Structure formats: structure tokens, C-alpha cells
PDB file of C-alpha atoms in Angstrom:
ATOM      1  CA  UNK A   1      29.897 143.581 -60.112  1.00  0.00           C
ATOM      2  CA  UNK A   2      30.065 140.170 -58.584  1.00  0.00           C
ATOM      3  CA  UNK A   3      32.716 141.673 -56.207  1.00  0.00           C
ATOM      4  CA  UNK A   4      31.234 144.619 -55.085  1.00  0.00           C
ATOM      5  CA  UNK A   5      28.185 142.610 -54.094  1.00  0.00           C
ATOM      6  CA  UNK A   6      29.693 140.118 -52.236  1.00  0.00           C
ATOM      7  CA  UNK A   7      31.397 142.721 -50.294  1.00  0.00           C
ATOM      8  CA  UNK A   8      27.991 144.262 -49.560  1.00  0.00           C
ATOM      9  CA  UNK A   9      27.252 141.067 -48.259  1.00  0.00           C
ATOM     10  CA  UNK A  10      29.865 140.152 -46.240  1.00  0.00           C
ATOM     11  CA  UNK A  11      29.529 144.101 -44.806  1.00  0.00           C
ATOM     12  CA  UNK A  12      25.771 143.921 -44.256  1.00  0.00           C
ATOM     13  CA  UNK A  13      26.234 140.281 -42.297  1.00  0.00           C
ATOM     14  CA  UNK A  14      28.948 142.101 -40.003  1.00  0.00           C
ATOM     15  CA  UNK A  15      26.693 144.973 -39.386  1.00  0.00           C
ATOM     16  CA  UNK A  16      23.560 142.763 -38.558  1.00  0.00           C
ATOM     17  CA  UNK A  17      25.858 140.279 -35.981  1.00  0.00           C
ATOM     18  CA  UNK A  18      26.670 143.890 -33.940  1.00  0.00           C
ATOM     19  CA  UNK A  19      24.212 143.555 -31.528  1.00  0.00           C
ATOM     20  CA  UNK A  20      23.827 147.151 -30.645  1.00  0.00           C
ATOM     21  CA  UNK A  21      23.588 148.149 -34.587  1.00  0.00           C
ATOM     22  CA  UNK A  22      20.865 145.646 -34.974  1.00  0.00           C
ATOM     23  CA  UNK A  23      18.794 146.782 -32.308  1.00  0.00           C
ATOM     24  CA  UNK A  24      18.687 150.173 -32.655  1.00  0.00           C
ATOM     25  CA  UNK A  25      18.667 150.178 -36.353  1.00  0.00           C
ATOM     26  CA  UNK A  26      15.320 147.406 -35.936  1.00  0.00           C
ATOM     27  CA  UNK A  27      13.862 146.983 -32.517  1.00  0.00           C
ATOM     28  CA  UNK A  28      14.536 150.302 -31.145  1.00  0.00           C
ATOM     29  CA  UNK A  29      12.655 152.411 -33.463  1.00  0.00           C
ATOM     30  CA  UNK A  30       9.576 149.426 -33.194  1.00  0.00           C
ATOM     31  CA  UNK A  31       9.633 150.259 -29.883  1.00  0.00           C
ATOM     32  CA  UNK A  32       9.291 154.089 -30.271  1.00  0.00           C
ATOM     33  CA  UNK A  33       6.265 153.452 -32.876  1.00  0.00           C
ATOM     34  CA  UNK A  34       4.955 152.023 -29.652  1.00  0.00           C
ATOM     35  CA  UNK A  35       5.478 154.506 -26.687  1.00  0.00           C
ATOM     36  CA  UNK A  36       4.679 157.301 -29.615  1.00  0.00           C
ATOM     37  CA  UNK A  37       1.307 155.609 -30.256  1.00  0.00           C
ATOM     38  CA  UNK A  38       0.178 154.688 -26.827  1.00  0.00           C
ATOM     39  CA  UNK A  39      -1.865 158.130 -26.186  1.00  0.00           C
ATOM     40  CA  UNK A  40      -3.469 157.599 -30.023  1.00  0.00           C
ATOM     41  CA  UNK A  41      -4.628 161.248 -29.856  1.00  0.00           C
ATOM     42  CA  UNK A  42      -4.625 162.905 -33.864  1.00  0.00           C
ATOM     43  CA  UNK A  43      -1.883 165.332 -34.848  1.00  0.00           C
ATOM     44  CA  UNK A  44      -3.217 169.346 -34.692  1.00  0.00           C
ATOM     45  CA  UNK A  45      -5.241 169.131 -37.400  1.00  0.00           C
ATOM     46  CA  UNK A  46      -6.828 166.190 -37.383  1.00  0.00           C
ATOM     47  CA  UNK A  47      -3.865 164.063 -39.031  1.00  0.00           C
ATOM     48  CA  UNK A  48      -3.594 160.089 -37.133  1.00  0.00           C
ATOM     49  CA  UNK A  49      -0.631 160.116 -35.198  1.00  0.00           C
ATOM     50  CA  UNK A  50       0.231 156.709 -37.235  1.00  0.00           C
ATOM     51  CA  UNK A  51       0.446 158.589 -40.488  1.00  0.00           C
ATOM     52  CA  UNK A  52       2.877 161.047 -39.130  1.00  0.00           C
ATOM     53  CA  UNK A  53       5.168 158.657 -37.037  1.00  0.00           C
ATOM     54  CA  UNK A  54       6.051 155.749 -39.265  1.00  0.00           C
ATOM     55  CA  UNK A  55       7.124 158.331 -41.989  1.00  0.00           C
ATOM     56  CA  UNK A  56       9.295 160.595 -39.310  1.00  0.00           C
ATOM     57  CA  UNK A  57      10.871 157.185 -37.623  1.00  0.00           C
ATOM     58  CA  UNK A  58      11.884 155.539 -40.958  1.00  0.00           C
ATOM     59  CA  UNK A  59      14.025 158.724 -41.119  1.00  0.00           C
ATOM     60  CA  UNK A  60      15.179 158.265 -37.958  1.00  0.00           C
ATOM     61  CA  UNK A  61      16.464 154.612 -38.987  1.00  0.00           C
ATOM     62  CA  UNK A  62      18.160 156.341 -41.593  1.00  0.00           C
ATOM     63  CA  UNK A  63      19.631 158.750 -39.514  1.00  0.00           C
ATOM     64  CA  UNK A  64      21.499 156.361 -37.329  1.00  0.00           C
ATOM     65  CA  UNK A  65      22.659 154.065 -40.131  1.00  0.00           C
ATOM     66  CA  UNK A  66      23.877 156.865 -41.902  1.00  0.00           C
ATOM     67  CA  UNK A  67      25.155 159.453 -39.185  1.00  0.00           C
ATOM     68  CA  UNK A  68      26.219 156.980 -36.046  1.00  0.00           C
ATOM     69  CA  UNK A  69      26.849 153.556 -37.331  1.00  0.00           C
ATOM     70  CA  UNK A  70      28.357 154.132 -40.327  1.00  0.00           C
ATOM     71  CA  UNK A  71      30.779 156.786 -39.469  1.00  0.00           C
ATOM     72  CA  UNK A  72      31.607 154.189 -36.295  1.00  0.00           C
ATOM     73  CA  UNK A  73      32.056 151.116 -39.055  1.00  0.00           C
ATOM     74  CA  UNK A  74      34.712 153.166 -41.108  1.00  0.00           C
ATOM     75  CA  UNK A  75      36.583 154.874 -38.105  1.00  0.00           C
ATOM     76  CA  UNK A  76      36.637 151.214 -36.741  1.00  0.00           C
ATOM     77  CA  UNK A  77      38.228 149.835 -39.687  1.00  0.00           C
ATOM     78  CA  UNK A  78      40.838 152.806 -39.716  1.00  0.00           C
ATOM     79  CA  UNK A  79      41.351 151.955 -36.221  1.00  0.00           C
ATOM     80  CA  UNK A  80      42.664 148.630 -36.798  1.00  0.00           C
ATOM     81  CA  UNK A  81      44.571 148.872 -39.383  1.00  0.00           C
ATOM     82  CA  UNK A  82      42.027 147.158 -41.783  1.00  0.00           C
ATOM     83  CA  UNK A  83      41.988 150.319 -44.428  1.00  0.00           C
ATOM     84  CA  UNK A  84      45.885 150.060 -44.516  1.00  0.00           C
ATOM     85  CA  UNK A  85      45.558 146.449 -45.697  1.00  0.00           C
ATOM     86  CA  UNK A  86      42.629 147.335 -48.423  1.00  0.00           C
ATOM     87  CA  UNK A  87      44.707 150.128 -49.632  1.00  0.00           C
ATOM     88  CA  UNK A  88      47.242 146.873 -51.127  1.00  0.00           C
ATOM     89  CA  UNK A  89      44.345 145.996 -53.189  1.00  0.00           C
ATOM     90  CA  UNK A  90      42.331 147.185 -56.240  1.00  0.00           C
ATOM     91  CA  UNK A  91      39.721 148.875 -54.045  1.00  0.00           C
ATOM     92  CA  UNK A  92      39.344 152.554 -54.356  1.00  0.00           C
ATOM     93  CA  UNK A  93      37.985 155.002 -52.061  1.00  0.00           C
ATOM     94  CA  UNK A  94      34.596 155.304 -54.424  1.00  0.00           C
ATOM     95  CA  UNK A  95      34.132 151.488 -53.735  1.00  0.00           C
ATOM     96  CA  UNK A  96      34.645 151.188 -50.262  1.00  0.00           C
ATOM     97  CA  UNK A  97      31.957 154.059 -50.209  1.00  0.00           C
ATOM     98  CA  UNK A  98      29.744 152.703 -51.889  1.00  0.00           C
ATOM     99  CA  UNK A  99      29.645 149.196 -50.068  1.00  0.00           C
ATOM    100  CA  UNK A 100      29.854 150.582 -47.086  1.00  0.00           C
ATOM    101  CA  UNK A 101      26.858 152.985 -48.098  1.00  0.00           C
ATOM    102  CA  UNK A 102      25.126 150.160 -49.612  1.00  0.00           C
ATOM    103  CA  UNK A 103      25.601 147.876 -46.574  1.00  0.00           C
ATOM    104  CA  UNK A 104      24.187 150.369 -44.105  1.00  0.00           C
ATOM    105  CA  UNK A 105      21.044 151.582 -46.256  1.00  0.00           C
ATOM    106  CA  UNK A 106      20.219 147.742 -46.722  1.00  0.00           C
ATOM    107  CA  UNK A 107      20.356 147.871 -42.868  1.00  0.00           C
ATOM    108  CA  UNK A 108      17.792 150.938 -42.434  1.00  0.00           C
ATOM    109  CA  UNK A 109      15.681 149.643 -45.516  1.00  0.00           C
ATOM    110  CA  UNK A 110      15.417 146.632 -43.306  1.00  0.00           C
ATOM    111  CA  UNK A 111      14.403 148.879 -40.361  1.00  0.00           C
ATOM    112  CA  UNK A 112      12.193 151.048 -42.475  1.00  0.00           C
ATOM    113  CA  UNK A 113      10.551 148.223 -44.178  1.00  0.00           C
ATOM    114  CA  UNK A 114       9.871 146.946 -39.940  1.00  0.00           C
ATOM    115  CA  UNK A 115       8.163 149.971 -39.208  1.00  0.00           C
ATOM    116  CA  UNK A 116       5.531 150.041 -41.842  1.00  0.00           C
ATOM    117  CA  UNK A 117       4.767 146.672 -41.739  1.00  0.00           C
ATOM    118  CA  UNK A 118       3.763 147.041 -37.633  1.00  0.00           C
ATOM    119  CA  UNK A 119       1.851 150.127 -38.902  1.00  0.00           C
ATOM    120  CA  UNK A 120       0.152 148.146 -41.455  1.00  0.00           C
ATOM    121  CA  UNK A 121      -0.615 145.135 -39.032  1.00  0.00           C
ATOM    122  CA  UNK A 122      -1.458 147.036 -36.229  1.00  0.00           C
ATOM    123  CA  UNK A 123      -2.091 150.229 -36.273  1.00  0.00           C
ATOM    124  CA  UNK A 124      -3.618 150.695 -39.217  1.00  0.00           C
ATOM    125  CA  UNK A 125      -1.583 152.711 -40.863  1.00  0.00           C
ATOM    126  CA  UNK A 126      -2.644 154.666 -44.145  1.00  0.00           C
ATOM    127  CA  UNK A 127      -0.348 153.120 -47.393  1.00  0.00           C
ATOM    128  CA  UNK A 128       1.528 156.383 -49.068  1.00  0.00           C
ATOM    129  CA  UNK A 129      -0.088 157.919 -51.466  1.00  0.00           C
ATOM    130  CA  UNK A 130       1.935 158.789 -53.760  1.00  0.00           C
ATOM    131  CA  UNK A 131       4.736 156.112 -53.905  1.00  0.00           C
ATOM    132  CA  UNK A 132       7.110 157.108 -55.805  1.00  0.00           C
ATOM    133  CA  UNK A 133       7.391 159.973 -54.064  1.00  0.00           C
ATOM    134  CA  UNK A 134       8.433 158.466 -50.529  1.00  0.00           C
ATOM    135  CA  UNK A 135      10.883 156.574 -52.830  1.00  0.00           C
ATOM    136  CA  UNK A 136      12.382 159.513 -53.967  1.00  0.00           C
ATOM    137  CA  UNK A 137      12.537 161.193 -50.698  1.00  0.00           C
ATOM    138  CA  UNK A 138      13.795 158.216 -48.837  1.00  0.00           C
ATOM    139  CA  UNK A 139      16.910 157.327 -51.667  1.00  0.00           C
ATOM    140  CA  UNK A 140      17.953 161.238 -51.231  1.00  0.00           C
ATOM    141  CA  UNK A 141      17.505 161.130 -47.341  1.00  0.00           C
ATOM    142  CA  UNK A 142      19.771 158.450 -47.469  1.00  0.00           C
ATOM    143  CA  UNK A 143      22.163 159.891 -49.487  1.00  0.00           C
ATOM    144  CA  UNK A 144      22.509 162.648 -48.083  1.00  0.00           C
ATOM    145  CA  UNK A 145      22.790 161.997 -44.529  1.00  0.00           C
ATOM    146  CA  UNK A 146      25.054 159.448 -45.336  1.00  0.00           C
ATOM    147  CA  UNK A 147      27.643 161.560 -47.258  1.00  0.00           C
ATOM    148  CA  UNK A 148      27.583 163.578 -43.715  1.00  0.00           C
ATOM    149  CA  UNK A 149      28.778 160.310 -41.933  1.00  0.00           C
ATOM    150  CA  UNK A 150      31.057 159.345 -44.501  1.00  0.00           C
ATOM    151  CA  UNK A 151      32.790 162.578 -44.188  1.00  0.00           C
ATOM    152  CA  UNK A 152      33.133 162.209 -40.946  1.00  0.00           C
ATOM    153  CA  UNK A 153      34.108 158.628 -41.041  1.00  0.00           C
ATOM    154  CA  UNK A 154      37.074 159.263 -43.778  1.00  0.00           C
ATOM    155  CA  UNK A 155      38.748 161.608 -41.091  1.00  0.00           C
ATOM    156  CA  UNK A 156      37.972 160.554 -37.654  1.00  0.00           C
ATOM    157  CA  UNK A 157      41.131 158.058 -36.152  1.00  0.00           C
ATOM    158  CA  UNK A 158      38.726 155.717 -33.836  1.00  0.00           C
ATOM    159  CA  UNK A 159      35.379 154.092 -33.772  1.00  0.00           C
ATOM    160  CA  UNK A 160      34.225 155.649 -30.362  1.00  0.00           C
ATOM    161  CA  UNK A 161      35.279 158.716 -31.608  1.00  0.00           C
ATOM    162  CA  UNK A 162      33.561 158.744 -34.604  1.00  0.00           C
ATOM    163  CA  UNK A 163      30.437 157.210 -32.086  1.00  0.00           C
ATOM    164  CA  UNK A 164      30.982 160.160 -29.960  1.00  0.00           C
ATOM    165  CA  UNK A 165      30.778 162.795 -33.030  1.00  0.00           C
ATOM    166  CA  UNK A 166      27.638 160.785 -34.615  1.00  0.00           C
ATOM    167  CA  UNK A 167      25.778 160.689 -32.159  1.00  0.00           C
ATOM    168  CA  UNK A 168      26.351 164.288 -30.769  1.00  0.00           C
ATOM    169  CA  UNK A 169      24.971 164.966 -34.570  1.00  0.00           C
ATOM    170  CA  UNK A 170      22.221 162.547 -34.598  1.00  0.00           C
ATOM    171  CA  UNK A 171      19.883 163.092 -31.532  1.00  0.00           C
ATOM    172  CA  UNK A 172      20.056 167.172 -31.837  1.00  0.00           C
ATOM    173  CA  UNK A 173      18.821 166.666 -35.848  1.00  0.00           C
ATOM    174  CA  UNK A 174      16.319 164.213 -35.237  1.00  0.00           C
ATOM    175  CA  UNK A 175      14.441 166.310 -32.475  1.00  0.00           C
ATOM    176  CA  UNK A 176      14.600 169.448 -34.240  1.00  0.00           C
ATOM    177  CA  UNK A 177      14.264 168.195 -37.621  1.00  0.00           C
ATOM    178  CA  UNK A 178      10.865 166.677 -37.074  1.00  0.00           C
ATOM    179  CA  UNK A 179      11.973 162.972 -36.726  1.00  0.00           C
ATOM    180  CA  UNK A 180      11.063 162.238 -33.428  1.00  0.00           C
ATOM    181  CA  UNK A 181       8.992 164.739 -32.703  1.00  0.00           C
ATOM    182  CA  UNK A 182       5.929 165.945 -34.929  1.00  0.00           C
ATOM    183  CA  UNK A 183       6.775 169.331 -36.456  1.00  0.00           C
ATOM    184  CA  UNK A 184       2.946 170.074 -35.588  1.00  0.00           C
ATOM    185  CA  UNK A 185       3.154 170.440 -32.048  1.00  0.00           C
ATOM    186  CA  UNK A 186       6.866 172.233 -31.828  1.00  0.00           C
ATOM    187  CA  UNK A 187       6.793 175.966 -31.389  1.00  0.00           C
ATOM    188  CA  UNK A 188       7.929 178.223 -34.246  1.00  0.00           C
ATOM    189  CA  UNK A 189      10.894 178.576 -33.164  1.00  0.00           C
ATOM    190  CA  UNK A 190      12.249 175.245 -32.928  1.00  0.00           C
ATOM    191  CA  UNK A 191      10.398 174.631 -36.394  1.00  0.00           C
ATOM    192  CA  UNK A 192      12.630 177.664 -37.533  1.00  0.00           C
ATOM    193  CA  UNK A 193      15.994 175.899 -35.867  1.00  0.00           C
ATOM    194  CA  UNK A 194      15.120 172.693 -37.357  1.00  0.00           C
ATOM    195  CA  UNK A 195      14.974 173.989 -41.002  1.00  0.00           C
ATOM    196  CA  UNK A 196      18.367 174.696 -40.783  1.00  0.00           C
ATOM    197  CA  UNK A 197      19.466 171.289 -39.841  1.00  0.00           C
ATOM    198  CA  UNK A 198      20.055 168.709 -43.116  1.00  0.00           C
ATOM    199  CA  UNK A 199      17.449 166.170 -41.795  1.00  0.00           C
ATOM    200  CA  UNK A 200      14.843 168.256 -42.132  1.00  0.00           C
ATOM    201  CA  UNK A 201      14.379 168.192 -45.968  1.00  0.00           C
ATOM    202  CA  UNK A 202      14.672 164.738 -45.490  1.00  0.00           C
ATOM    203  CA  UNK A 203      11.447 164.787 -43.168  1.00  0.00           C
ATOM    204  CA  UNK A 204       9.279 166.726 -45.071  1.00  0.00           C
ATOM    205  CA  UNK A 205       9.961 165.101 -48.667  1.00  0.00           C
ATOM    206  CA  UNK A 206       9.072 161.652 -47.085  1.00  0.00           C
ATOM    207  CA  UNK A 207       6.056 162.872 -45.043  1.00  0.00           C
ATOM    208  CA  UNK A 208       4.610 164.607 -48.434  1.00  0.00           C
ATOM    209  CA  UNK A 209       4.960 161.667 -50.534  1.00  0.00           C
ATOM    210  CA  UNK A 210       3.146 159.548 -47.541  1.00  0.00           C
ATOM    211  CA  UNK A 211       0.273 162.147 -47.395  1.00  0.00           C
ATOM    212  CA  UNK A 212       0.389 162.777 -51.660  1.00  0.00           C
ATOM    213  CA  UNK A 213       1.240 166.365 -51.177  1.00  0.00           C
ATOM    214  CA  UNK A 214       3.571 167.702 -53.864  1.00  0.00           C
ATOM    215  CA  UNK A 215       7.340 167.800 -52.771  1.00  0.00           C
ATOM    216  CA  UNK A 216       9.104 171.432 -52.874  1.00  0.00           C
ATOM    217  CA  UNK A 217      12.069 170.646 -55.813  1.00  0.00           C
ATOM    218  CA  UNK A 218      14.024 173.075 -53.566  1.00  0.00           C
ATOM    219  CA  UNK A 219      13.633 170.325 -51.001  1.00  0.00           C
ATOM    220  CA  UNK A 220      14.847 167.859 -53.164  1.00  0.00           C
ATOM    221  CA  UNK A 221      17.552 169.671 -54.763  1.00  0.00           C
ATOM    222  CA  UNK A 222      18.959 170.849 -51.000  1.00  0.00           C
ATOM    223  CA  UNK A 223      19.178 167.063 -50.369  1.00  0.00           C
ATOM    224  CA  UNK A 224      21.308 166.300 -53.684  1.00  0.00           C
ATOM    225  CA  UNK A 225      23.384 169.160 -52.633  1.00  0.00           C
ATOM    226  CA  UNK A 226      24.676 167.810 -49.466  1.00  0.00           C
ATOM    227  CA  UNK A 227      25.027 164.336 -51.049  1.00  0.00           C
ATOM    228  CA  UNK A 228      27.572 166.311 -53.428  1.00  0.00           C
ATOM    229  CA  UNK A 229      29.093 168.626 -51.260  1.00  0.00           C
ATOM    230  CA  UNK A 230      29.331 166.126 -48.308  1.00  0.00           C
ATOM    231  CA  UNK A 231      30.532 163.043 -50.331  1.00  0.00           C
ATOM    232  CA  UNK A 232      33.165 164.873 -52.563  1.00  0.00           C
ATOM    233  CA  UNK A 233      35.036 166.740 -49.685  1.00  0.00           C
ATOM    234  CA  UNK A 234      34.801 162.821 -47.929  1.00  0.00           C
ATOM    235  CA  UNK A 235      36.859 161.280 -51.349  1.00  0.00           C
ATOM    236  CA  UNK A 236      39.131 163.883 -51.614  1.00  0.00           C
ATOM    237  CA  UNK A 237      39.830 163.797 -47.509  1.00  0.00           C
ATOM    238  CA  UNK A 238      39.472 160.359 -47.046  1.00  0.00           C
ATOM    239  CA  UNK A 239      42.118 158.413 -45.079  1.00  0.00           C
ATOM    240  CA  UNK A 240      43.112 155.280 -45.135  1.00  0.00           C
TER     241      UNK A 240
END
């Protein structure tokens, strides 16, 4: 156990002295919140703007920890040759997963954990309502999106590859989905092209936790079925 969170650690520390991962995994979604609050007009229906954005960005931050810098981090490690040198040693494919996974959710818990306080402080930002619920929704969100970018980590040769492929995932899901921009002012349409995209169940399970409404256990269970599907076809693919 001791191991495993050392290597967390040490992982989390090299992800944090990457300038680029470190600002747009904290400052660059801070300074969204911003431009995204400047008008201050109410959501269609009468919802603040606040209460709607800090919930959509945080998965947002998740997003790109899980589908862009993650991926990049393994790829990179295939790249040079580091993989070939852990596959001498006890580690398994399961472990370097899960630190990797660990490491990279620490980084958008930091990010997520930015953007409400700023709401809090500034903007006054509602608390969620039902806690446990955002929880919930943010654990499986990150699961989920991050067995995506493991899978395509374990198979992608290069880092700017794997950059290329993330990010070519990312942006498309987080407009449609609802993460950037508020699924109340998006036609039908594009509502109906978002649902099919796997951020979206992400989206709404966090932003009905915030507001207390109850959570759709299809929702849920469409999350833990990408985290099972995703991650098992990424162990049994995986490459050194």
C-alpha cells in the first residue's frame, strides 16, 4: 500500500511540474468561470448562471485529466521506453492504472475543489444540496471518462498522438455534452447529439446532486458501464 502511494505521489508531482497540465487542469477552467459569468444573466428558467457553471466546469476538469492528459502521460511513457523498463518489475497493468488514474483525478479534484471555492468566495455560489450525490456523480464521471483515456492510452505509440486523439475527443464532448455550454440554451437537437456522447451522464448526475434533484439510476448505471467496458478492453489491450 505504501508503494502504490508513493507512486501516486511521485506521478501527481510530475503531472503538477507540466506546466501546460497544471494550467489547464487549474487556471484555465478559473478563467472560464470568469468569461462565463461576466454577463450574470439567469439560466432559462430562472436558474443563476453560477449554479449551473461550477457544476458543468468541474466536469470539464475531469474531462481533460481523464481524456487529454492522461492518455498523453501513458503514450509518453510508452514513447520512451519507460513501460518497457516497468514491465522488469512487479508492477502489473491493474497498478499502473490505477496510479496513473489516481494521480490524474487528484489533479482534477484539485481543479474541481478551485472552482467551487471561487464560486463560494465570489460569486456566491449555492453549496449542493444533496452531497452525496455530486460525490457519487463526480467518482463515476471520473471513472468513466477515464477508462476512455486509458484505453486509448494502452494502445496509442506517442504522447502527441495520444494529445492529438484526446483532444479531438474532448472539446466535441464537452460542448455537446453540456459542459461548457448550458444544456438550457442549446437547441433540441444538439441536446439530442449530446445524449449520445459519454460525458453527458456525467453532466447531468453532477448538476442533479448540486440542485438536490433525484439522479436517473440509468444515468448512473450507463456511467459504470463504460468504466467496465472501457477499462477491461484497456487491460486486456494494453501495451507496454
Amino acid at each position: 500500500m505504501k508503494g502504490i502511494t508513493q507512486v501516486i505521489a511521485v506521478e501527481l508531482k510530475l503531472i503538477m511540474r507540466d506546466p501546460m497540465s497544471a494550467f489547464f487542469a487549474l487556471a484555465f477552467p478559473a478563467i472560464m468561470l470568469w468569461v462565463k459569468l461576466r454577463s450574470g444573466k439567469p439560466l432559462p428558467g430562472g436558474l443563476p448562471a453560477i449554479d449551473a457553471t461550477v457544476p458543468m466546469l468541474s466536469i470539464f476538469v475531469i474531462g481533460l485529466a481523464a481524456l487529454v492528459i492522461l492518455p498523453a502521460t501513458l503514450a509518453g511513457y510508452r514513447e520512451r521506453r519507460v513501460l518497457k523498463r516497468l514491465r522488469a518489475t512487479p508492477a502489473s497493468p491493474t497498478m499502473l492504472f490505477g496510479a496513473q488514474w489516481a494521480a490524474h483525478m487528484l489533479l482534477a479534484a484539485l481543479g474541481t475543489a478551485l472552482l467551487t471555492v471561487i464560486g463560494l468566495a465570489v460569486y456566491g455560489l449555492t453549496a449542493p444540496v444533496n452531497a452525496g450525490s455530486v460525490l457519487l456523480a463526480w467518482i463515476l464521471s471520473a471513472l468513466s471518462l477515464s477508462s476512455i483515456g486509458l484505453l486509448v492510452g494502452a494502445l496509442v505509440p506517442s504522447g502527441r498522438t495520444a494529445t492529438v486523439i484526446g483532444l479531438s475527443l474532448f472539446f466535441p464532448m464537452s460542448f455537446l455534452s453540456g459542459a461548457i455550454i448550458p444544456r438550457e440554451t442549446m437547441s433540441g437537437s444538439m441536446r439530442a447529439i449530446g445524449d449520445l456522447t459519454p460525458m453527458a451522464p456525467a453532466v447531468r448526475a453532477i448538476r442533479d446532486g448540486w440542485a438536490g434533484d433525484a439522479t436517473s439510476p440509468i444515468t448512473l448505471g450507463v456511467m459504470v458501464a463504460i468504466s467496465i467496458v472501457a477499462g477491461g478492453v484497456a487491460l486486456r489491450t494494453f501495451r507496454w
